[in-house]
mmCIF file of C-alpha atoms in Angstrom:
data_model
loop_
_atom_site.group_PDB
_atom_site.id
_atom_site.type_symbol
_atom_site.label_atom_id
_atom_site.label_comp_id
_atom_site.label_asym_id
_atom_site.label_seq_id
_atom_site.Cartn_x
_atom_site.Cartn_y
_atom_site.Cartn_z
ATOM 1 C CA MET A 1 109.279 60.599 127.265
ATOM 2 C CA ASP A 2 110.820 59.175 130.591
ATOM 3 C CA ALA A 3 111.111 62.634 132.082
ATOM 4 C CA PHE A 4 107.224 63.351 131.317
ATOM 5 C CA LEU A 5 106.119 60.215 132.928
ATOM 6 C CA MET A 6 108.061 60.828 136.231
ATOM 7 C CA ARG A 7 107.081 64.620 136.439
ATOM 8 C CA PRO A 8 105.695 65.925 139.670
ATOM 9 C CA GLY A 9 102.412 67.718 139.885
ATOM 10 C CA TYR A 10 100.219 64.740 139.128
ATOM 11 C CA ALA A 11 97.699 65.709 141.659
ATOM 12 C CA GLU A 12 96.979 69.067 139.511
ATOM 13 C CA LEU A 13 96.912 67.169 136.474
ATOM 14 C CA ALA A 14 94.220 64.691 137.925
ATOM 15 C CA LYS A 15 92.095 67.584 138.666
ATOM 16 C CA THR A 16 92.334 69.325 135.300
ATOM 17 C CA VAL A 17 91.994 66.150 133.140
ATOM 18 C CA ASN A 18 89.046 64.968 135.105
ATOM 19 C CA SER A 19 87.251 68.314 135.256
ATOM 20 C CA ILE A 20 87.726 68.856 131.342
ATOM 21 C CA CYS A 21 86.370 65.403 130.585
ATOM 22 C CA ALA A 22 83.531 65.620 132.936
ATOM 23 C CA SER A 23 82.567 68.924 131.462
ATOM 24 C CA ILE A 24 82.718 67.893 127.769
ATOM 25 C CA THR A 25 80.637 64.803 128.323
ATOM 26 C CA THR A 26 78.002 66.721 130.354
ATOM 27 C CA ILE A 27 77.622 69.440 127.801
ATOM 28 C CA PHE A 28 77.314 67.083 124.794
ATOM 29 C CA LEU A 29 75.313 64.518 126.662
ATOM 30 C CA PHE A 30 72.446 67.117 127.780
ATOM 31 C CA THR A 31 72.553 69.032 124.368
ATOM 32 C CA ARG A 32 71.601 65.632 122.924
ATOM 33 C CA LEU A 33 68.836 64.914 125.388
ATOM 34 C CA TRP A 34 67.595 68.356 124.886
ATOM 35 C CA ALA A 35 67.454 67.797 121.115
ATOM 36 C CA ARG A 36 65.844 64.366 121.327
ATOM 37 C CA ARG A 37 63.109 65.593 123.749
ATOM 38 C CA THR A 38 62.341 68.868 121.944
ATOM 39 C CA HIS A 39 62.906 68.304 118.351
ATOM 40 C CA TYR A 40 62.647 64.609 117.886
ATOM 41 C CA LYS A 41 60.511 61.745 119.234
ATOM 42 C CA GLY A 42 61.882 61.557 122.705
ATOM 43 C CA LEU A 43 64.569 59.422 124.258
ATOM 44 C CA TRP A 44 65.137 55.877 123.170
ATOM 45 C CA TRP A 45 67.319 52.980 124.557
ATOM 46 C CA ASP A 46 70.584 54.478 123.062
ATOM 47 C CA ASP A 47 69.894 57.544 125.004
ATOM 48 C CA PHE A 48 69.460 55.697 128.322
ATOM 49 C CA LEU A 49 72.711 53.823 127.759
ATOM 50 C CA LEU A 50 74.475 56.972 127.130
ATOM 51 C CA ILE A 51 73.051 58.358 130.300
ATOM 52 C CA ALA A 52 74.402 55.423 132.186
ATOM 53 C CA THR A 53 77.819 55.902 130.519
ATOM 54 C CA TRP A 54 77.871 59.520 131.733
ATOM 55 C CA ALA A 55 76.853 58.488 135.157
ATOM 56 C CA PHE A 56 79.706 55.848 135.428
ATOM 57 C CA GLN A 57 82.237 58.451 133.907
ATOM 58 C CA LEU A 58 81.303 61.145 136.205
ATOM 59 C CA ALA A 59 81.744 58.846 139.126
ATOM 60 C CA GLY A 60 84.969 57.869 137.859
ATOM 61 C CA ASN A 61 86.099 61.447 137.458
ATOM 62 C CA GLY A 62 85.217 62.396 140.899
ATOM 63 C CA LEU A 63 87.138 59.243 142.426
ATOM 64 C CA ALA A 64 90.208 60.002 140.080
ATOM 65 C CA ALA A 65 90.379 63.682 140.831
ATOM 66 C CA ALA A 66 90.275 62.871 144.699
ATOM 67 C CA ALA A 67 92.743 59.854 144.659
ATOM 68 C CA PRO A 68 95.915 62.081 145.092
ATOM 69 C CA ARG A 69 94.374 63.740 148.108
ATOM 70 C CA TYR A 70 93.650 60.643 149.667
ATOM 71 C CA GLY A 71 97.046 59.347 149.300
ATOM 72 C CA PHE A 72 97.586 57.814 145.893
ATOM 73 C CA ASN A 73 101.254 57.225 144.678
ATOM 74 C CA ILE A 74 102.755 54.495 142.574
ATOM 75 C CA LEU A 75 105.521 53.871 145.269
ATOM 76 C CA THR A 76 104.094 55.140 148.442
ATOM 77 C CA GLY A 77 100.383 55.162 148.057
ATOM 78 C CA SER A 78 97.816 54.789 150.832
ATOM 79 C CA LYS A 79 95.105 52.207 151.080
ATOM 80 C CA HIS A 80 92.680 54.687 150.493
ATOM 81 C CA GLY A 81 94.381 56.223 147.499
ATOM 82 C CA TRP A 82 94.422 52.832 145.795
ATOM 83 C CA VAL A 83 90.766 52.223 146.547
ATOM 84 C CA PHE A 84 89.875 55.507 144.827
ATOM 85 C CA VAL A 85 92.010 54.643 141.975
ATOM 86 C CA PHE A 86 90.738 51.131 141.440
ATOM 87 C CA SER A 87 87.114 52.332 141.691
ATOM 88 C CA ALA A 88 87.737 55.136 139.324
ATOM 89 C CA VAL A 89 89.306 52.842 136.783
ATOM 90 C CA SER A 90 86.559 50.376 137.137
ATOM 91 C CA CYS A 91 83.947 53.050 136.542
ATOM 92 C CA PHE A 92 85.844 54.117 133.212
ATOM 93 C CA TYR A 93 85.935 50.504 131.895
ATOM 94 C CA ILE A 94 82.171 50.019 132.598
ATOM 95 C CA ALA A 95 81.471 53.531 131.071
ATOM 96 C CA MET A 96 83.451 52.414 128.038
ATOM 97 C CA GLY A 97 81.558 49.280 127.505
ATOM 98 C CA LEU A 98 78.235 51.096 127.837
ATOM 99 C CA GLY A 99 79.224 53.894 125.298
ATOM 100 C CA LYS A 100 79.929 51.283 122.678
ATOM 101 C CA ALA A 101 76.762 49.420 123.517
ATOM 102 C CA ALA A 102 74.780 52.744 123.009
ATOM 103 C CA PHE A 103 76.251 53.315 119.656
ATOM 104 C CA ALA A 104 75.679 49.594 118.527
ATOM 105 C CA THR A 105 71.933 50.049 119.760
ATOM 106 C CA THR A 106 71.733 53.100 117.496
ATOM 107 C CA LEU A 107 72.966 50.946 114.509
ATOM 108 C CA LEU A 108 70.772 47.902 115.337
ATOM 109 C CA ARG A 109 67.624 49.993 114.880
ATOM 110 C CA LEU A 110 68.956 51.122 111.578
ATOM 111 C CA SER A 111 70.367 47.738 110.052
ATOM 112 C CA THR A 112 68.971 44.355 109.136
ATOM 113 C CA GLY A 113 70.217 40.929 108.661
ATOM 114 C CA GLY A 114 73.920 40.004 109.099
ATOM 115 C CA THR A 115 74.637 43.582 110.302
ATOM 116 C CA LYS A 116 72.415 42.965 113.472
ATOM 117 C CA ILE A 117 74.369 39.643 114.098
ATOM 118 C CA LEU A 118 77.726 41.429 113.917
ATOM 119 C CA LEU A 119 76.826 44.258 116.109
ATOM 120 C CA CYS A 120 75.387 41.766 118.733
ATOM 121 C CA PHE A 121 78.579 39.781 118.607
ATOM 122 C CA VAL A 122 80.720 43.183 118.825
ATOM 123 C CA VAL A 123 78.654 44.257 121.884
ATOM 124 C CA ALA A 124 79.028 40.881 123.554
ATOM 125 C CA ILE A 125 82.811 40.591 122.987
ATOM 126 C CA VAL A 126 83.301 44.108 124.257
ATOM 127 C CA CYS A 127 81.230 43.775 127.378
ATOM 128 C CA ALA A 128 82.989 40.450 128.324
ATOM 129 C CA PHE A 129 86.533 42.073 127.937
ATOM 130 C CA GLN A 130 85.612 45.278 129.882
ATOM 131 C CA THR A 131 84.134 43.060 132.556
ATOM 132 C CA ALA A 132 87.398 41.083 132.742
ATOM 133 C CA VAL A 133 89.654 44.128 132.905
ATOM 134 C CA THR A 134 87.569 45.465 135.644
ATOM 135 C CA ILE A 135 88.074 42.456 137.731
ATOM 136 C CA VAL A 136 91.775 42.437 136.967
ATOM 137 C CA THR A 137 91.995 46.016 138.163
ATOM 138 C CA TRP A 138 91.546 45.011 141.642
ATOM 139 C CA LEU A 139 94.378 42.122 141.582
ATOM 140 C CA ASN A 140 97.549 42.609 143.498
ATOM 141 C CA ILE A 141 100.264 43.840 141.349
ATOM 142 C CA CYS A 142 103.813 42.768 142.231
ATOM 143 C CA GLY A 143 106.152 45.794 143.024
ATOM 144 C CA THR A 144 103.529 48.288 143.726
ATOM 145 C CA ALA A 145 101.593 49.286 146.908
ATOM 146 C CA SER A 146 98.232 48.237 145.335
ATOM 147 C CA ASP A 147 98.310 45.070 147.620
ATOM 148 C CA MET A 148 96.549 47.301 150.413
ATOM 149 C CA ALA A 149 93.482 47.612 148.351
ATOM 150 C CA SER A 150 93.600 44.401 146.184
ATOM 151 C CA ILE A 151 91.062 41.553 146.455
ATOM 152 C CA SER A 152 93.801 38.847 145.897
ATOM 153 C CA GLU A 153 96.483 37.851 148.326
ATOM 154 C CA ARG A 154 98.921 36.527 145.578
ATOM 155 C CA CYS A 155 100.490 39.312 143.386
ATOM 156 C CA VAL A 156 100.262 39.293 139.697
ATOM 157 C CA PRO A 157 103.460 40.498 137.619
ATOM 158 C CA MET A 158 103.076 43.592 136.001
ATOM 159 C CA ASN A 159 104.162 42.126 132.570
ATOM 160 C CA THR A 160 101.192 39.576 132.847
ATOM 161 C CA LEU A 161 98.775 42.422 133.791
ATOM 162 C CA LEU A 162 100.173 44.281 130.893
ATOM 163 C CA TRP A 163 99.576 41.492 128.311
ATOM 164 C CA ILE A 164 95.970 41.289 129.559
ATOM 165 C CA HIS A 165 95.397 45.019 128.846
ATOM 166 C CA ILE A 166 97.083 44.591 125.509
ATOM 167 C CA GLY A 167 94.621 41.887 124.717
ATOM 168 C CA ASN A 168 91.739 44.013 125.751
ATOM 169 C CA ALA A 169 93.173 46.872 123.545
ATOM 170 C CA ILE A 170 93.369 44.768 120.631
ATOM 171 C CA VAL A 171 89.521 43.783 120.824
ATOM 172 C CA THR A 172 88.732 47.553 121.666
ATOM 173 C CA VAL A 173 90.390 48.698 118.688
ATOM 174 C CA CYS A 174 88.924 46.233 116.504
ATOM 175 C CA ALA A 175 85.479 46.962 117.965
ATOM 176 C CA ASP A 176 85.976 50.643 117.451
ATOM 177 C CA ALA A 177 87.134 50.032 113.668
ATOM 178 C CA THR A 178 83.956 47.854 113.210
ATOM 179 C CA LEU A 179 81.612 50.300 114.797
ATOM 180 C CA ALA A 180 83.183 53.150 112.742
ATOM 181 C CA TYR A 181 82.864 51.148 109.394
ATOM 182 C CA LEU A 182 79.120 49.980 109.848
ATOM 183 C CA PRO A 183 77.614 53.315 109.245
ATOM 184 C CA TRP A 184 79.074 53.214 105.747
ATOM 185 C CA ARG A 185 77.659 49.857 105.201
ATOM 186 C CA ILE A 186 74.395 50.779 106.457
ATOM 187 C CA ILE A 187 74.043 53.980 104.577
ATOM 188 C CA THR A 188 74.656 52.075 101.212
ATOM 189 C CA LYS A 189 71.259 50.599 101.506
ATOM 190 C CA VAL A 190 69.530 54.065 102.210
ATOM 191 C CA TYR A 191 68.737 56.699 99.788
ATOM 192 C CA LEU A 192 70.177 60.037 100.658
ATOM 193 C CA PRO A 193 71.405 62.890 98.377
ATOM 194 C CA LYS A 194 75.076 62.366 97.645
ATOM 195 C CA ARG A 195 76.623 65.162 99.757
ATOM 196 C CA GLU A 196 74.490 64.347 102.581
ATOM 197 C CA LYS A 197 75.129 60.639 102.539
ATOM 198 C CA TRP A 198 78.947 61.156 102.971
ATOM 199 C CA THR A 199 78.348 63.878 105.762
ATOM 200 C CA VAL A 200 75.998 61.518 107.742
ATOM 201 C CA ALA A 201 78.255 58.375 107.406
ATOM 202 C CA LEU A 202 81.420 60.633 108.447
ATOM 203 C CA THR A 203 79.675 62.103 111.593
ATOM 204 C CA MET A 204 78.589 58.775 112.588
ATOM 205 C CA SER A 205 81.927 57.212 112.193
ATOM 206 C CA LEU A 206 83.619 59.678 114.510
ATOM 207 C CA VAL A 207 83.607 56.766 117.232
ATOM 208 C CA GLY A 208 86.495 55.349 115.296
ATOM 209 C CA LEU A 209 88.695 58.226 116.817
ATOM 210 C CA ALA A 210 88.702 55.989 120.192
ATOM 211 C CA GLY A 211 90.804 53.443 118.420
ATOM 212 C CA PRO A 212 94.067 55.553 118.235
ATOM 213 C CA VAL A 213 93.399 57.057 121.819
ATOM 214 C CA CYS A 214 93.451 53.349 122.906
ATOM 215 C CA LEU A 215 96.569 52.478 121.197
ATOM 216 C CA ALA A 216 98.374 55.682 122.643
ATOM 217 C CA ARG A 217 97.220 54.603 126.131
ATOM 218 C CA VAL A 218 98.628 51.199 125.670
ATOM 219 C CA ALA A 219 101.969 52.478 124.411
ATOM 220 C CA ILE A 220 102.335 54.810 127.567
ATOM 221 C CA ALA A 221 101.605 51.877 129.617
ATOM 222 C CA GLY A 222 104.363 49.935 128.150
ATOM 223 C CA MET A 223 106.733 52.716 128.461
ATOM 224 C CA THR A 224 106.283 52.789 132.315
ATOM 225 C CA GLN A 225 107.587 49.263 132.293
ATOM 226 C CA GLU A 226 110.662 50.278 130.472
ATOM 227 C CA LEU A 227 111.279 52.984 133.222
ATOM 228 C CA GLU A 228 111.605 50.394 135.658
ATOM 229 C CA LYS A 229 114.083 48.472 133.708
ATOM 230 C CA LYS A 230 116.159 51.608 133.237
ATOM 231 C CA HIS A 231 115.932 53.326 136.555
ATOM 232 C CA GLY A 232 114.444 50.598 138.887
ATOM 233 C CA GLN A 233 111.537 51.441 141.086
ATOM 234 C CA VAL A 234 110.523 54.921 140.272
ATOM 235 C CA ASP A 235 107.451 57.258 140.783
ATOM 236 C CA TRP A 236 105.667 57.361 137.642
ATOM 237 C CA SER A 237 102.288 58.615 139.138
ATOM 238 C CA TYR A 238 102.196 61.395 136.407
ATOM 239 C CA GLY A 239 102.325 58.822 133.708
ATOM 240 C CA ALA A 240 99.536 56.651 135.511
ATOM 241 C CA VAL A 241 97.367 59.874 135.550
ATOM 242 C CA THR A 242 98.022 60.392 131.884
ATOM 243 C CA ILE A 243 96.958 56.721 131.192
ATOM 244 C CA TRP A 244 93.634 57.121 133.109
ATOM 245 C CA GLY A 245 93.012 60.516 131.111
ATOM 246 C CA LEU A 246 93.317 58.825 127.956
ATOM 247 C CA LEU A 247 90.944 55.899 129.225
ATOM 248 C CA GLN A 248 88.173 58.486 130.113
ATOM 249 C CA ALA A 249 88.829 60.256 126.678
ATOM 250 C CA GLU A 250 87.785 57.183 124.848
ATOM 251 C CA VAL A 251 84.488 57.307 126.841
ATOM 252 C CA ALA A 252 84.059 60.998 126.059
ATOM 253 C CA ILE A 253 84.741 60.310 122.404
ATOM 254 C CA TYR A 254 81.644 57.975 122.298
ATOM 255 C CA VAL A 255 79.381 60.454 124.013
ATOM 256 C CA VAL A 256 80.406 63.467 121.782
ATOM 257 C CA ALA A 257 80.406 61.349 118.511
ATOM 258 C CA GLN A 258 76.906 60.241 119.168
ATOM 259 C CA THR A 259 75.744 63.846 119.847
ATOM 260 C CA ILE A 260 77.305 65.419 116.633
ATOM 261 C CA PRO A 261 74.963 63.663 113.954
ATOM 262 C CA LEU A 262 71.954 65.103 115.735
ATOM 263 C CA LEU A 263 73.501 68.643 116.070
ATOM 264 C CA ARG A 264 74.062 68.500 112.255
ATOM 265 C CA VAL A 265 70.517 68.065 111.589
ATOM 266 C CA LEU A 266 69.551 70.357 114.172
ATOM 267 C CA LEU A 267 71.836 73.381 112.888
ATOM 268 C CA LEU A 268 70.607 72.838 109.302
ATOM 269 C CA SER A 269 66.985 73.221 110.579
ATOM 270 C CA ASP A 270 65.246 76.769 110.990
ATOM 271 C CA SER A 271 64.049 78.012 114.280
ATOM 272 C CA SER A 272 63.097 75.506 117.028
ATOM 273 C CA LYS A 273 59.517 76.872 117.274
ATOM 274 C CA ASP A 274 59.011 76.294 113.472
ATOM 275 C CA SER A 275 60.475 72.767 113.761
ATOM 276 C CA LYS A 276 57.769 71.850 116.232
ATOM 277 C CA SER A 277 54.784 73.420 114.515
ATOM 278 C CA PRO A 278 52.446 71.060 112.564
ATOM 279 C CA GLY A 279 52.407 73.500 109.777
ATOM 280 C CA TYR A 280 55.965 74.042 109.449
ATOM 281 C CA ALA A 281 56.318 72.018 106.394
ATOM 282 C CA THR A 282 54.250 74.202 104.300
ATOM 283 C CA ARG A 283 54.916 77.792 105.757
ATOM 284 C CA LEU A 284 57.590 78.974 103.283
ATOM 285 C CA SER A 285 57.027 82.342 101.334
ATOM 286 C CA ALA A 286 57.353 82.746 97.728
ATOM 287 C CA THR A 287 60.048 85.399 98.582
ATOM 288 C CA ASN A 288 62.183 82.799 100.460
ATOM 289 C CA ARG A 289 61.839 80.237 97.763
ATOM 290 C CA LYS A 290 63.107 82.975 95.256
ATOM 291 C CA ALA A 291 65.966 83.806 97.607
ATOM 292 C CA LYS A 292 67.084 80.175 97.630
ATOM 293 C CA GLY A 293 67.015 80.159 93.942
ATOM 294 C CA LYS A 294 64.839 76.872 93.872
ATOM 295 C CA THR A 295 62.823 76.722 90.457
ATOM 296 C CA PRO A 296 60.053 74.148 90.658
ATOM 297 C CA ALA A 297 60.458 71.698 87.904
ATOM 298 C CA ALA A 298 57.660 70.739 85.371
ATOM 299 C CA GLY A 299 55.333 68.295 86.610
ATOM 300 C CA VAL A 300 55.455 69.254 90.263
ATOM 301 C CA GLU A 301 54.439 72.977 90.008
ATOM 302 C CA PRO A 302 50.992 72.497 91.440
ATOM 303 C CA VAL A 303 52.133 71.109 94.611
ATOM 304 C CA GLN A 304 55.230 73.398 94.999
ATOM 305 C CA GLU A 305 53.653 76.802 94.449
ATOM 306 C CA VAL A 306 52.901 77.621 98.141
ATOM 307 C CA ARG A 307 51.736 81.101 98.796
ATOM 308 C CA THR A 308 52.187 82.989 102.163
ATOM 309 C CA SER A 309 49.314 83.208 104.523
ATOM 310 C CA ILE A 310 46.613 82.233 102.035
ATOM 311 C CA GLU A 311 43.567 80.284 102.979
ATOM 312 C CA LEU A 312 42.365 77.967 100.551
ATOM 313 C CA VAL A 313 38.807 76.536 99.948
ATOM 314 C CA HIS A 314 38.126 73.259 98.222
ATOM 315 C CA LEU A 315 35.011 73.402 96.220
ATOM 316 C CA PRO A 316 32.670 70.466 95.703
ATOM 317 C CA SER A 317 33.805 70.507 91.918
ATOM 318 C CA GLY A 318 37.350 69.709 92.854
ATOM 319 C CA LYS A 319 38.518 73.245 92.316
ATOM 320 C CA ILE A 320 40.680 74.844 94.800
ATOM 321 C CA VAL A 321 40.496 78.575 95.230
ATOM 322 C CA THR A 322 41.498 81.193 97.792
ATOM 323 C CA ALA A 323 39.009 81.972 100.504
ATOM 324 C CA ASP A 324 38.866 85.622 99.552
ATOM 325 C CA SER A 325 38.055 85.107 96.068
ATOM 326 C CA GLU A 326 34.331 85.475 94.835
ATOM 327 C CA GLU A 327 33.804 81.765 94.417
ATOM 328 C CA GLY A 328 35.421 81.135 97.855
ATOM 329 C CA LYS A 329 33.181 83.794 99.624
ATOM 330 C CA ALA A 330 30.111 82.335 97.788
ATOM 331 C CA PHE A 331 31.038 78.824 99.007
ATOM 332 C CA LYS A 332 31.799 79.670 102.653
ATOM 333 C CA SER A 333 28.457 81.766 102.839
ATOM 334 C CA SER A 334 26.261 79.029 101.392
ATOM 335 C CA GLU A 335 28.020 76.299 103.490
ATOM 336 C CA ALA A 336 27.697 78.210 106.698
ATOM 337 C CA GLY A 337 26.024 76.404 109.522
ATOM 338 C CA GLU A 338 26.220 73.059 107.432
ATOM 339 C CA LYS A 339 29.835 72.506 108.347
ATOM 340 C CA ALA A 340 30.366 70.847 104.904
ATOM 341 C CA GLY A 341 33.027 73.344 103.745
ATOM 342 C CA GLN A 342 36.431 71.944 103.898
ATOM 343 C CA GLU A 343 38.894 74.587 104.619
ATOM 344 C CA LEU A 344 42.473 74.081 103.790
ATOM 345 C CA PRO A 345 44.632 76.585 105.795
ATOM 346 C CA THR A 346 48.220 77.300 104.687
ATOM 347 C CA THR A 347 49.421 73.892 106.083
ATOM 348 C CA GLU A 348 47.430 72.142 102.967
ATOM 349 C CA LYS A 349 48.744 68.533 102.816
ATOM 350 C CA ALA A 350 49.529 68.956 99.125
ATOM 351 C CA ALA A 351 52.800 70.703 100.223
ATOM 352 C CA SER A 352 53.968 68.142 102.785
ATOM 353 C CA GLU A 353 57.111 66.385 102.336
ATOM 354 C CA PRO A 354 55.874 62.672 102.246
ATOM 355 C CA GLN A 355 53.136 63.507 99.611
ATOM 356 C CA LEU A 356 55.428 65.494 97.410
ATOM 357 C CA VAL A 357 57.766 62.505 97.358
ATOM 358 C CA GLN A 358 55.013 60.156 96.891
ATOM 359 C CA GLY A 359 54.092 62.022 93.778
ATOM 360 C CA VAL A 360 57.405 61.743 92.152
ATOM 361 C CA SER A 361 59.176 58.653 93.608
ATOM 362 C CA GLY A 362 56.636 56.218 95.029
ATOM 363 C CA ALA A 363 57.680 56.728 98.538
ATOM 364 C CA THR A 364 54.685 56.975 100.997
ATOM 365 C CA LEU A 365 53.930 58.375 104.457
ATOM 366 C CA ASP A 366 54.415 54.688 105.655
ATOM 367 C CA ASP A 367 58.155 54.555 104.469
ATOM 368 C CA GLU A 368 59.703 52.954 107.684
ATOM 369 C CA THR A 369 63.333 54.036 106.700
ATOM 370 C CA HIS A 370 62.352 57.783 106.540
ATOM 371 C CA ARG A 371 60.417 57.384 109.802
ATOM 372 C CA ILE A 372 63.290 55.778 111.852
ATOM 373 C CA TRP A 373 65.987 58.101 110.605
ATOM 374 C CA ALA A 374 63.904 61.142 111.083
ATOM 375 C CA ASP A 375 62.706 60.109 114.611
ATOM 376 C CA MET A 376 66.437 59.499 115.618
ATOM 377 C CA GLY A 377 67.410 62.846 114.425
ATOM 378 C CA LEU A 378 70.026 61.580 112.054
ATOM 379 C CA SER A 379 68.436 62.786 108.659
ATOM 380 C CA ARG A 380 65.094 64.115 107.422
ATOM 381 C CA ARG A 381 65.960 63.010 103.794
ATOM 382 C CA ALA A 382 66.550 59.323 104.188
ATOM 383 C CA TRP A 383 64.352 57.012 102.191
ATOM 384 C CA SER A 384 64.066 53.326 101.574
ATOM 385 C CA LYS A 385 64.581 53.648 97.826
ATOM 386 C CA SER A 386 66.020 56.165 95.285
ATOM 387 C CA PRO A 387 63.544 58.534 93.866
ATOM 388 C CA SER A 388 62.809 59.260 90.109
ATOM 389 C CA PRO A 389 63.467 61.923 88.750
ATOM 390 C CA PRO A 390 67.065 61.860 89.542
ATOM 391 C CA PRO A 391 68.370 62.358 93.015
ATOM 392 C CA ASP A 392 70.243 65.481 91.936
ATOM 393 C CA ASP A 393 66.932 67.290 91.324
ATOM 394 C CA LEU A 394 64.641 65.697 94.065
ATOM 395 C CA PRO A 395 66.403 67.263 97.057
ATOM 396 C CA GLN A 396 65.893 70.587 95.698
ATOM 397 C CA GLN A 397 62.353 70.186 94.317
ATOM 398 C CA SER A 398 60.533 67.848 96.685
ATOM 399 C CA LEU A 399 62.422 67.146 99.709
ATOM 400 C CA ASN A 400 63.619 70.802 100.189
ATOM 401 C CA ALA A 401 60.266 72.183 99.011
ATOM 402 C CA SER A 402 59.171 72.674 102.664
ATOM 403 C CA THR A 403 61.937 74.120 104.509
ATOM 404 C CA GLY A 404 65.290 73.228 103.090
ATOM 405 C CA ARG A 405 65.823 71.077 106.323
ATOM 406 C CA ALA A 406 68.362 68.300 106.086
#
């Protein structure tokens, strides 16, 4: 490992790592924003926080990639090189705090009671520590050339600085573990089909991957101090670039992990045009229904027998007939000019998802849990309470009756 940390070519490594991280976060962030704007209810606070996260990380990427060109080196670095490095690392720390705050904001909208208090506490602690290490970054480190760009005249021993970062790492890992656990806690209070429940919780918990990356970063930072004990003052600039690469990888994980749950729902949907159409929920042919192997259960056949391209007419007697039937034609001709006829197109309300659920489970159009989860793009089958008949039947019969969308 010593040979790895002292390898030459750290300038090329800096360009490669920063380019990859910038590309990944940009692709995933703009995919999320596109999905939110075109398929869901538009942007919310968590999206704006993620945009700020991406902006700070992108600024850090550019500064870190340019630092070697402007003279960064652990032993013989120039003032400009260290200014670039300090600025880049500061951007990464700020981006990390914003990324965690964005995910916590998402969970805040889904949670209640004590969970909200815990989330607020986590965000406050994380932001406080990220602010502290950002300031510490600009302190003069004994035994390095960083004094040319530091804000303090008195140098801080590297061991002291290392312990400060270890403390920050402990807080960061605990925050990552907490944020990865809370989706599992929140989802236990929401009805979802079993298989989807675990999938949703797992995708939302991917932020926990930032914890092991943080531990690896701290471990490598500790190894750099062992280098100086073994070999004296050596050039471990390659190791420094590696550490900063892991730092921005933590930020990238939070951006990617907050995009995947939306993509999961989006990929399980049909075409984007249909998903934006008001009549999407009922334009499913009987042929498609047979192809899916869905057999309507007794008691819900009247609302699930959806025909293709059939115009229905609601007679005053309460009977619903097709518009091209004798009764339908007679009714339409008799009511022409009076505008009293009630034409029900293919998108008849009887086949809408909320009304189907209302008929079998008591859930209504005003179900706040369903509205929030659907608006945020996390699931279209989340409800505030478990339906009856049994959940194993409901997803196939009523919740999937419209499209099979997740």
